[in-house]
Backbone as a chain_set.jsonl record, in Angstrom:
{"seq": "QSFEFDTRQAIGVLAVISLSLGLINLLPFLPLDGGHIFWAIVEKIRGRPVPLRVMERSGMVGFALVLILFVIGLENDIGRLTGEGFNVR", "coords": {"N": [[-14.841, 19.971, 30.828], [-12.146, 19.541, 29.674], [-8.898, 21.052, 28.948], [-6.507, 19.616, 26.064], [-3.852, 18.927, 25.445], [-0.915, 17.439, 23.621], [1.311, 16.264, 22.63], [2.385, 15.952, 20.092], [0.263, 17.866, 19.093], [1.448, 20.143, 20.131], [4.451, 20.464, 18.685], [3.053, 20.278, 15.509], [1.724, 23.031, 16.629], [4.048, 24.557, 16.629], [6.312, 24.213, 15.139], [4.263, 25.309, 12.982], [4.294, 28.148, 13.742], [7.212, 28.503, 12.763], [7.26, 27.536, 9.953], [5.396, 30.059, 9.171], [7.092, 32.265, 10.738], [9.354, 32.188, 8.793], [8.741, 32.28, 6.269], [7.675, 35.213, 5.747], [9.872, 36.079, 6.951], [11.166, 36.048, 4.012], [10.042, 37.823, 2.674], [10.411, 40.719, 0.705], [11.62, 43.121, 1.267], [13.763, 45.323, 2.836], [14.497, 45.02, 5.538], [14.809, 42.37, 6.436], [15.049, 39.577, 5.251], [15.024, 38.406, 2.925], [14.77, 40.562, 1.55], [17.438, 42.237, 1.326], [18.095, 39.808, -0.736], [17.025, 40.665, -2.348], [17.796, 42.231, -3.566], [20.341, 42.455, -3.789], [20.103, 40.769, -6.13], [18.4, 42.749, -7.401], [21.105, 43.896, -7.917], [22.762, 42.903, -9.632], [21.544, 42.055, -11.928], [21.812, 44.381, -12.354], [24.234, 45.852, -13.379], [25.764, 47.393, -11.827], [26.704, 48.648, -8.119], [23.015, 49.482, -6.373], [22.077, 52.59, -5.403], [23.478, 53.995, -2.383], [21.147, 56.368, -1.443], [18.563, 54.832, -2.028], [19.051, 52.78, -1.347], [18.255, 53.095, 1.474], [16.461, 54.63, 1.329], [14.55, 52.703, 0.723], [14.74, 51.031, 2.943], [13.642, 51.856, 4.62], [11.031, 52.292, 4.638], [10.573, 49.673, 3.927], [10.44, 49.092, 6.759], [8.938, 50.078, 7.861], [6.135, 48.723, 6.77], [6.781, 46.583, 7.608], [6.008, 47.064, 10.24], [3.545, 48.066, 10.387], [2.824, 45.253, 9.161], [3.583, 43.972, 11.912], [2.052, 45.715, 13.149], [-0.814, 45.476, 12.342], [-1.383, 42.383, 13.267], [-0.981, 42.397, 15.642], [-3.222, 43.91, 17.029], [-5.1, 42.049, 15.292], [-4.94, 40.243, 16.718], [-5.421, 40.612, 19.726], [-8.056, 41.953, 18.625], [-9.912, 39.458, 18.938], [-9.337, 38.558, 21.337], [-10.544, 40.618, 22.41], [-13.21, 40.58, 21.558], [-13.239, 43.106, 19.252], [-11.733, 45.033, 16.707], [-10.055, 44.794, 13.936], [-10.76, 42.814, 12.142], [-9.486, 42.247, 10.34], [-8.506, 38.182, 8.32]], "CA": [[-14.877, 19.623, 30.154], [-10.533, 19.476, 30.154], [-8.175, 20.865, 27.863], [-5.627, 18.36, 26.03], [-3.233, 19.511, 24.824], [-0.644, 16.232, 24.025], [2.795, 16.701, 21.807], [2.146, 15.931, 18.956], [-0.029, 19.179, 18.97], [1.766, 20.857, 20.328], [4.301, 20.655, 17.949], [2.377, 21.126, 15.013], [1.422, 24.995, 16.271], [5.525, 25.092, 16.583], [5.878, 23.556, 13.597], [3.609, 26.548, 12.295], [5.248, 29.481, 13.631], [8.679, 28.018, 12.588], [6.812, 28.356, 9.467], [4.981, 31.004, 9.498], [8.486, 33.462, 10.907], [10.716, 32.145, 7.789], [7.994, 33.35, 4.671], [7.538, 36.786, 6.635], [11.246, 36.717, 7.007], [11.792, 36.108, 2.782], [9.362, 38.971, 2.068], [11.144, 41.508, -0.436], [11.052, 44.332, 2.39], [15.372, 45.336, 3.23], [15.679, 45.255, 6.905], [14.158, 41.257, 6.379], [16.239, 38.92, 4.176], [14.322, 38.568, 1.6], [15.041, 41.702, 1.16], [19.083, 41.373, 1.201], [18.717, 38.668, -1.298], [16.09, 40.762, -3.52], [18.098, 44.34, -3.672], [21.303, 41.63, -4.17], [18.691, 40.313, -7.642], [19.054, 43.88, -8.561], [22.024, 44.715, -8.41], [23.305, 41.439, -10.836], [20.64, 42.428, -13.066], [21.997, 46.436, -12.561], [25.834, 45.395, -13.319], [26.327, 48.076, -10.755], [25.645, 48.938, -7.062], [22.63, 49.881, -5.896], [22.754, 54.247, -4.867], [22.805, 54.017, -0.503], [19.94, 56.781, -1.589], [17.988, 54.564, -3.012], [18.679, 51.637, -0.464], [18.208, 53.671, 2.761], [15.203, 54.87, 1.936], [13.558, 51.547, 1.021], [14.921, 50.149, 4.408], [12.641, 52.744, 5.867], [9.931, 52.145, 3.445], [10.274, 47.95, 3.926], [10.664, 48.747, 7.777], [6.987, 50.106, 8.195], [5.384, 48.359, 6.46], [6.865, 45.485, 8.554], [6.101, 47.916, 11.535], [2.356, 47.78, 9.707], [1.998, 44.452, 9.201], [2.94, 43.858, 13.479], [0.942, 46.089, 14.145], [-2.156, 44.772, 12.222], [-1.616, 40.994, 13.397], [-1.608, 43.098, 16.924], [-4.305, 44.649, 16.94], [-6.164, 41.584, 15.047], [-5.415, 39.641, 18.16], [-6.517, 41.363, 20.497], [-9.78, 41.93, 18.868], [-10.002, 38.698, 19.122], [-9.572, 38.211, 22.418], [-12.28, 41.413, 22.721], [-14.881, 41.187, 20.495], [-13.452, 44.17, 18.673], [-10.388, 44.718, 16.253], [-10.019, 44.695, 12.462], [-11.206, 41.344, 11.666], [-8.624, 40.761, 9.665], [-7.912, 37.094, 8.397]], "C": [[-13.497, 19.895, 30.335], [-10.424, 20.237, 28.856], [-7.522, 20.275, 27.581], [-4.475, 19.361, 24.769], [-1.539, 18.482, 24.367], [0.576, 17.384, 22.927], [3.42, 16.947, 21.091], [0.897, 17.121, 18.692], [0.41, 20.403, 19.608], [3.45, 20.967, 19.169], [4.42, 20.371, 16.409], [2.285, 23.312, 15.24], [3.569, 25.027, 16.448], [5.893, 25.162, 15.12], [5.337, 25.436, 12.751], [3.591, 27.643, 12.459], [6.717, 29.413, 12.693], [8.171, 28.753, 11.021], [6.808, 29.75, 8.752], [5.924, 32.931, 9.58], [9.396, 33.1, 9.285], [10.148, 32.639, 6.254], [7.621, 34.818, 5.108], [8.625, 37.108, 6.337], [12.247, 37.229, 5.792], [10.173, 37.536, 2.382], [10.164, 40.242, 1.904], [11.387, 42.838, 0.48], [12.83, 44.527, 2.65], [15.23, 45.426, 4.385], [14.805, 43.88, 6.947], [15.497, 40.524, 5.176], [16.007, 38.719, 3.469], [14.363, 39.843, 0.501], [16.854, 42.246, 0.522], [19.165, 40.268, -0.272], [17.951, 39.009, -2.731], [16.749, 41.718, -4.568], [20.353, 43.624, -4.261], [21.079, 40.819, -5.273], [19.729, 41.432, -7.932], [19.932, 44.286, -8.732], [23.16, 44.044, -9.343], [22.93, 41.543, -11.825], [21.483, 43.697, -12.903], [23.655, 46.246, -13.635], [26.344, 45.877, -12.446], [25.404, 48.209, -8.816], [24.654, 49.604, -6.612], [23.251, 51.253, -4.781], [22.574, 54.023, -2.892], [21.863, 54.839, -0.847], [19.417, 55.935, -1.38], [17.476, 53.814, -1.678], [18.342, 52.033, 1.05], [16.251, 54.381, 2.707], [14.262, 54.082, 1.49], [13.463, 50.922, 1.987], [14.09, 50.911, 5.008], [11.533, 53.01, 5.602], [9.319, 51.176, 4.023], [9.898, 48.331, 5.511], [9.727, 49.219, 7.907], [6.062, 49.996, 7.759], [5.929, 46.815, 7.37], [6.085, 45.909, 10.219], [4.187, 47.581, 11.235], [1.598, 46.588, 9.822], [2.069, 43.903, 11.137], [1.946, 44.514, 13.837], [-0.883, 45.662, 13.921], [-2.373, 42.664, 13.379], [-1.9, 41.589, 14.701], [-2.573, 42.874, 17.173], [-5.678, 43.346, 16.414], [-6.317, 40.169, 16.37], [-5.51, 39.313, 19.125], [-7.835, 41.538, 20.093], [-10.115, 40.82, 18.708], [-10.324, 38.121, 20.947], [-10.582, 39.485, 23.787], [-12.906, 41.447, 22.273], [-13.908, 42.316, 19.027], [-12.128, 43.963, 17.626], [-10.66, 44.628, 15.085], [-10.228, 43.667, 11.382], [-10.799, 41.12, 10.2], [-7.976, 38.886, 9.58], [-7.293, 36.411, 7.13]], "O": [[-13.365, 20.632, 31.313], [-11.251, 20.258, 27.944], [-7.172, 19.681, 28.601], [-4.51, 20.077, 23.768], [-0.682, 19.026, 25.062], [0.626, 18.583, 22.651], [4.437, 17.63, 20.974], [0.674, 17.032, 17.485], [-0.185, 21.481, 19.598], [3.403, 22.133, 18.779], [5.536, 20.225, 15.909], [2.564, 24.293, 14.551], [4.022, 26.134, 16.158], [5.744, 26.025, 14.255], [5.995, 26.323, 12.208], [3.039, 28.393, 11.654], [7.109, 30.366, 12.02], [8.412, 29.922, 10.718], [7.658, 30.351, 8.095], [5.723, 34.021, 9.043], [10.069, 34.015, 8.81], [10.801, 33.174, 5.358], [7.13, 35.442, 4.168], [8.835, 38.102, 5.642], [13.224, 37.977, 5.817], [9.636, 37.49, 1.275], [10.576, 40.813, 2.913], [11.135, 43.794, -0.254], [13.272, 43.379, 2.63], [16.103, 46.222, 4.729], [13.796, 44.119, 7.611], [16.466, 40.995, 4.582], [16.978, 38.743, 2.713], [14.127, 40.01, -0.696], [17.161, 42.53, -0.635], [20.258, 40.002, -0.771], [17.981, 38.353, -3.772], [16.504, 41.956, -5.751], [21.237, 44.245, -4.852], [21.986, 40.006, -5.45], [20.894, 41.454, -8.329], [20.03, 45.119, -9.632], [24.212, 44.581, -9.689], [23.62, 41.252, -12.802], [21.918, 43.881, -14.04], [23.703, 46.795, -14.736], [27.315, 45.312, -11.942], [24.254, 48.004, -8.429], [25.085, 50.695, -6.238], [24.139, 51.258, -3.928], [21.473, 53.929, -2.349], [20.902, 54.105, -0.613], [19.522, 55.75, -0.168], [16.404, 53.897, -1.078], [18.163, 51.085, 1.814], [15.337, 54.515, 3.521], [13.1, 54.439, 1.682], [12.465, 50.246, 2.234], [13.764, 50.539, 6.135], [10.917, 53.894, 6.196], [8.193, 51.208, 4.521], [8.804, 47.818, 5.748], [9.132, 48.268, 8.412], [5.088, 50.718, 7.969], [5.019, 46.042, 7.669], [5.738, 45.108, 11.087], [3.647, 46.796, 12.015], [0.448, 46.461, 10.24], [1.045, 43.536, 11.714], [1.074, 44.156, 14.629], [-1.8, 45.565, 14.737], [-3.342, 42.125, 13.913], [-3.055, 41.404, 15.084], [-2.984, 41.774, 17.541], [-6.834, 43.427, 16.828], [-7.264, 39.48, 16.749], [-5.652, 38.181, 19.589], [-8.761, 41.364, 20.886], [-11.117, 40.941, 18.004], [-11.254, 37.51, 21.473], [-10.984, 39.443, 24.95], [-13.593, 42.467, 22.335], [-14.141, 42.028, 17.853], [-11.514, 42.897, 17.661], [-11.835, 44.282, 14.966], [-9.963, 43.678, 10.18], [-11.244, 40.413, 9.296], [-7.249, 38.378, 10.433], [-6.71, 35.332, 7.233]]}, "num_chains": 1, "name": "protein.A"}
Protein backbone atom coordinates (compact mmCIF):
# COMPACT_ATOMS: atom_id res chain seq x y z
CA GLN A 1 0.00 0.00 0.00
CA SER A 2 1.55 3.26 -1.11
CA PHE A 3 1.28 6.59 0.59
CA GLU A 4 0.14 9.19 -1.89
CA PHE A 5 0.18 12.86 -1.12
CA ASP A 6 -0.59 15.05 -4.10
CA THR A 7 -0.13 18.79 -4.50
CA ARG A 8 -3.72 19.60 -3.55
CA GLN A 9 -3.42 17.75 -0.24
CA ALA A 10 -0.06 19.40 0.50
CA ILE A 11 -1.53 22.86 -0.11
CA GLY A 12 -4.49 21.93 2.11
CA VAL A 13 -2.19 20.91 4.95
CA LEU A 14 -0.17 24.12 4.58
CA ALA A 15 -3.39 26.15 4.60
CA VAL A 16 -4.56 24.48 7.83
CA ILE A 17 -1.17 25.09 9.46
CA SER A 18 -1.19 28.73 8.37
CA LEU A 19 -4.74 29.26 9.63
CA SER A 20 -3.91 27.58 12.95
CA LEU A 21 -0.86 29.78 13.48
CA GLY A 22 -2.87 32.88 12.60
CA LEU A 23 -5.60 32.02 15.10
CA ILE A 24 -3.10 31.17 17.84
CA ASN A 25 -1.36 34.51 17.19
CA LEU A 26 -4.65 36.32 17.87
CA LEU A 27 -5.01 34.92 21.40
CA PRO A 28 -5.15 37.84 23.86
CA PHE A 29 -1.84 37.03 25.57
CA LEU A 30 0.73 39.83 25.55
CA PRO A 31 3.63 38.26 23.68
CA LEU A 32 1.26 37.56 20.79
CA ASP A 33 -0.34 40.08 18.44
CA GLY A 34 -3.75 39.50 20.02
CA GLY A 35 -2.32 40.65 23.35
CA HIS A 36 -1.08 43.90 21.82
CA ILE A 37 -4.49 44.45 20.23
CA PHE A 38 -6.20 43.70 23.55
CA TRP A 39 -4.07 46.17 25.53
CA ALA A 40 -4.48 48.86 22.86
CA ILE A 41 -8.27 48.48 23.19
CA VAL A 42 -8.00 48.60 27.01
CA GLU A 43 -5.97 51.81 26.80
CA LYS A 44 -8.48 53.32 24.35
CA ILE A 45 -11.41 52.49 26.66
CA ARG A 46 -9.63 53.74 29.80
CA GLY A 47 -8.38 56.88 28.11
CA ARG A 48 -4.96 56.55 29.70
CA PRO A 49 -2.00 54.16 29.45
CA VAL A 50 -1.96 50.90 31.36
CA PRO A 51 0.79 50.94 34.03
CA LEU A 52 4.03 49.27 32.96
CA ARG A 53 3.92 46.97 35.99
CA VAL A 54 0.55 45.56 34.87
CA MET A 55 1.85 45.09 31.33
CA GLU A 56 4.97 43.26 32.59
CA ARG A 57 2.97 40.91 34.80
CA SER A 58 0.41 40.18 32.11
CA GLY A 59 3.28 39.53 29.70
CA MET A 60 4.79 36.97 32.06
CA VAL A 61 1.43 35.27 32.59
CA GLY A 62 0.75 35.31 28.85
CA PHE A 63 4.16 33.85 28.08
CA ALA A 64 3.60 31.10 30.65
CA LEU A 65 0.20 30.27 29.13
CA VAL A 66 1.66 30.12 25.62
CA LEU A 67 4.47 27.90 26.91
CA ILE A 68 1.95 25.59 28.63
CA LEU A 69 -0.09 25.40 25.41
CA PHE A 70 3.08 24.51 23.50
CA VAL A 71 4.06 21.79 25.99
CA ILE A 72 0.57 20.25 25.89
CA GLY A 73 0.61 20.23 22.10
CA LEU A 74 4.10 18.73 21.98
CA GLU A 75 3.23 16.09 24.58
CA ASN A 76 0.07 15.21 22.66
CA ASP A 77 2.02 14.82 19.40
CA ILE A 78 4.68 12.67 21.07
CA GLY A 79 1.94 10.69 22.80
CA ARG A 80 0.34 9.86 19.46
CA LEU A 81 3.63 8.39 18.31
CA THR A 82 4.29 6.41 21.49
CA GLY A 83 0.71 5.61 22.54
CA GLU A 84 0.92 7.70 25.71
CA GLY A 85 0.39 11.38 26.46
CA PHE A 86 -2.31 13.71 27.72
CA ASN A 87 -4.81 12.50 25.09
CA VAL A 88 -6.04 16.07 24.62
CA ARG A 89 -7.77 16.45 21.28
